[in-house]
Coordinates of N, CA and C in Angstrom, one line a residue:
M1 N 0.9 -1.2 -0.1 CA -0.1 0.1 0.0 C 0.4 1.0 0.0
E2 N 0.3 2.1 -0.8 CA 1.0 3.3 -0.6 C 0.4 4.4 0.1
Q3 N 1.4 5.8 0.5 CA 0.9 6.7 1.4 C -0.4 7.1 0.9
G4 N -1.1 7.0 -0.3 CA -2.7 7.8 -0.7 C -3.6 6.6 0.1
D5 N -3.2 5.5 -0.1 CA -3.8 4.3 0.6 C -4.3 4.8 2.0
I6 N -2.9 5.0 3.1 CA -3.0 5.3 4.3 C -4.4 6.2 4.1
E7 N -4.4 7.3 3.4 CA -4.8 8.6 3.6 C -6.5 8.6 3.5
S8 N -6.6 6.9 2.5 CA -8.4 6.6 2.7 C -8.6 5.9 4.0
L9 N -8.0 5.4 4.7 CA -8.4 4.2 5.6 C -9.3 5.1 6.8
S10 N -9.8 4.4 7.4 CA -10.5 4.9 8.4 C -9.8 5.0 9.7
F11 N -9.7 5.5 10.4 CA -9.0 5.3 11.8 C -8.7 4.0 12.3
E12 N -9.7 2.9 12.6 CA -9.8 1.7 13.3 C -9.1 1.1 11.9
A13 N -9.3 1.1 10.9 CA -8.4 0.3 10.1 C -7.1 0.6 10.2
A14 N -6.2 2.3 9.8 CA -4.8 2.3 10.1 C -4.7 1.7 12.0
L15 N -5.6 2.1 12.6 CA -4.9 1.6 13.9 C -4.4 0.0 14.3
A16 N -5.4 -0.4 13.2 CA -5.6 -2.0 13.6 C -4.3 -2.8 12.9
E17 N -3.9 -1.8 11.3 CA -2.7 -2.2 10.8 C -1.1 -2.2 11.6
L18 N -1.5 -0.5 11.9 CA -0.6 -0.4 13.3 C 0.2 -1.5 14.1
E19 N -1.0 -1.8 14.7 CA -1.1 -2.8 15.7 C -0.1 -3.9 15.1
Q20 N -0.6 -4.6 13.7 CA -0.4 -5.8 13.5 C 1.5 -5.5 12.8
I21 N 1.3 -4.3 12.3 CA 3.2 -3.8 12.3 C 3.1 -3.8 13.6
V22 N 3.5 -3.4 14.7 CA 4.1 -3.6 16.2 C 4.5 -5.1 16.1
R23 N 3.5 -6.0 16.2 CA 3.5 -7.1 16.7 C 4.8 -7.9 15.9
S24 N 4.9 -7.5 14.2 CA 5.3 -8.0 13.4 C 7.2 -8.1 14.0
L25 N 6.7 -6.1 14.5 CA 8.4 -5.7 14.8 C 8.9 -6.7 16.1
E26 N 7.7 -6.5 16.7 CA 7.9 -6.6 17.5 C 8.7 -8.4 18.0
Q27 N 8.1 -9.2 17.0 CA 8.9 -10.6 16.8 C 10.2 -10.7 16.5
G28 N 10.5 -9.7 15.7 CA 12.1 -9.9 15.1 C 11.9 -10.7 14.1
Q29 N 11.7 -11.5 13.1 CA 11.4 -12.6 12.3 C 12.1 -11.6 10.9
A30 N 11.1 -10.4 10.8 CA 11.2 -10.0 9.8 C 12.9 -9.6 8.9
P31 N 13.4 -9.7 8.2 CA 14.6 -9.7 7.5 C 14.5 -7.3 7.9
L32 N 16.0 -7.8 7.8 CA 16.0 -6.1 8.7 C 15.8 -4.8 7.3
D33 N 15.8 -5.3 5.5 CA 14.6 -4.4 4.4 C 13.6 -4.3 5.0
E34 N 12.7 -5.5 5.0 CA 11.6 -6.1 5.0 C 11.3 -4.7 7.1
S35 N 12.1 -4.9 7.4 CA 11.4 -4.2 9.3 C 12.0 -3.0 8.9
I36 N 12.4 -2.3 8.4 CA 12.4 -1.2 7.4 C 11.4 -0.3 7.1
D37 N 10.9 -1.4 6.0 CA 9.5 -0.8 5.4 C 8.2 -1.0 6.3
L38 N 8.4 -2.0 7.1 CA 7.2 -2.0 7.9 C 7.4 -0.7 8.9
Y39 N 8.8 -0.5 9.0 CA 8.4 1.0 10.5 C 8.7 2.1 9.6
Q40 N 8.4 2.4 8.2 CA 8.1 3.8 7.7 C 6.5 3.4 7.9
R41 N 6.1 2.6 7.0 CA 4.4 2.3 7.3 C 3.9 2.6 7.9
G42 N 4.9 2.0 9.5 CA 4.0 2.3 10.7 C 3.9 3.4 11.0
D43 N 4.9 4.1 11.0 CA 5.1 5.7 11.3 C 4.4 6.6 10.3
R44 N 3.9 6.5 8.9 CA 2.9 7.0 8.8 C 1.7 6.8 8.9
L45 N 1.2 5.4 9.3 CA 0.0 4.8 9.9 C -0.2 5.9 11.2
K46 N 1.0 6.1 12.0 CA 0.3 6.5 13.1 C 0.3 8.0 13.2
R47 N 1.3 9.0 12.1 CA 0.9 9.9 12.0 C -0.4 10.6 11.1
H48 N -1.0 8.8 10.3 CA -2.6 9.7 10.1 C -3.7 9.3 11.4
C49 N -3.3 8.1 12.2 CA -4.0 8.2 13.0 C -4.2 9.3 14.1
E50 N -2.7 10.0 14.5 CA -2.9 11.5 15.0 C -3.7 12.6 14.3
A51 N -3.6 12.3 13.2 CA -4.1 13.2 12.6 C -5.6 13.3 12.2
R52 N -6.1 12.1 12.3 CA -7.5 11.7 12.5 C -8.3 12.0 13.7
L53 N -7.5 11.9 14.7 CA -7.7 12.2 16.6 C -8.0 13.4 16.2
K54 N -7.1 14.4 15.7 CA -6.6 15.7 15.8 C -8.1 16.4 15.5
A55 N -8.4 15.8 14.1 CA -9.6 16.5 13.2 C -11.2 16.4 13.8
A56 N -11.0 14.9 14.6 CA -12.3 14.9 15.2 C -12.0 15.5 16.8
Q57 N -11.4 15.6 17.5 CA -11.4 16.8 18.6 C -11.7 17.8 18.1
A58 N -11.6 18.4 17.0 CA -11.7 19.9 16.9 C -13.1 20.2 16.4
K59 N -13.8 19.2 15.8 CA -15.2 18.7 16.0 C -16.2 18.5 17.0
I60 N -15.5 18.5 18.0 CA -16.2 18.5 19.6 C -16.4 19.8 20.0
E61 N -17.7 20.1 20.2 CA -18.0 21.5 21.2 C -18.3 21.1 22.2
K62 N -18.1 22.1 23.5 CA -18.9 21.8 24.5 C -20.0 22.3 24.8
I63 N -21.2 22.3 24.9 CA -22.4 23.3 25.2 C -22.2 24.5 26.5
A64 N -21.9 25.5 25.4 CA -22.0 26.6 26.7 C -23.1 26.9 27.8
L65 N -23.5 27.1 29.2 CA -25.0 27.3 29.9 C -24.9 29.0 30.2
G66 N -26.2 29.3 29.8 CA -26.1 30.6 29.9 C -26.2 30.7 31.9
P67 N -26.5 32.0 32.4 CA -26.9 32.0 34.0 C -28.0 31.8 34.4
D68 N -29.2 31.3 33.6 CA -30.0 30.3 33.4 C -29.6 29.2 34.1
G69 N -29.0 28.5 33.4 CA -28.4 26.9 33.5 C -29.1 26.6 32.2
Q70 N -29.4 27.5 31.4 CA -30.1 27.1 29.9 C -29.1 27.1 29.3
P71 N -29.0 26.0 28.1 CA -27.7 26.2 26.9 C -27.8 27.7 26.3
A72 N -26.4 28.0 26.3 CA -26.8 29.6 25.6 C -25.3 29.4 24.5
G73 N -25.1 28.0 23.9 CA -24.3 27.7 22.5 C -23.5 27.1 22.3
T74 N -22.7 27.4 21.6 CA -21.5 26.0 22.1 C -20.2 27.1 22.0
S75 N -18.8 26.3 22.4 CA -17.6 26.7 22.4 C -16.9 25.7 22.4
P76 N -15.5 26.3 21.6 CA -14.9 24.9 21.2 C -14.3 24.1 22.3
F77 N -14.2 22.7 21.9 CA -13.7 22.0 23.1 C -12.2 22.4 23.5
D78 N -11.8 21.8 24.8 CA -11.1 22.1 25.4 C -10.9 20.8 26.8
A79 N -9.4 20.1 26.0 CA -9.1 19.3 26.8 C -9.0 19.7 28.0
G80 N -8.1 20.8 28.1 CA -7.5 21.1 29.5 C -8.3 21.1 30.5

């Protein structure tokens, strides 16, 4: 799979593939060149997952309540 294939993956599919790559690398059975290729793909998958999470977080909004306790609109999510 190429980079374009990674960009079309859902978060869940990319994470599952990344977990599979990590298991494979931890076993240490792959030849060096294949291990390098796996590591590089894993890095691209990790960055893709991080970007998908960041985009999802940006979409989350919290409801702001007015002085009367009623919803008064929304404000950006603040994880802190």
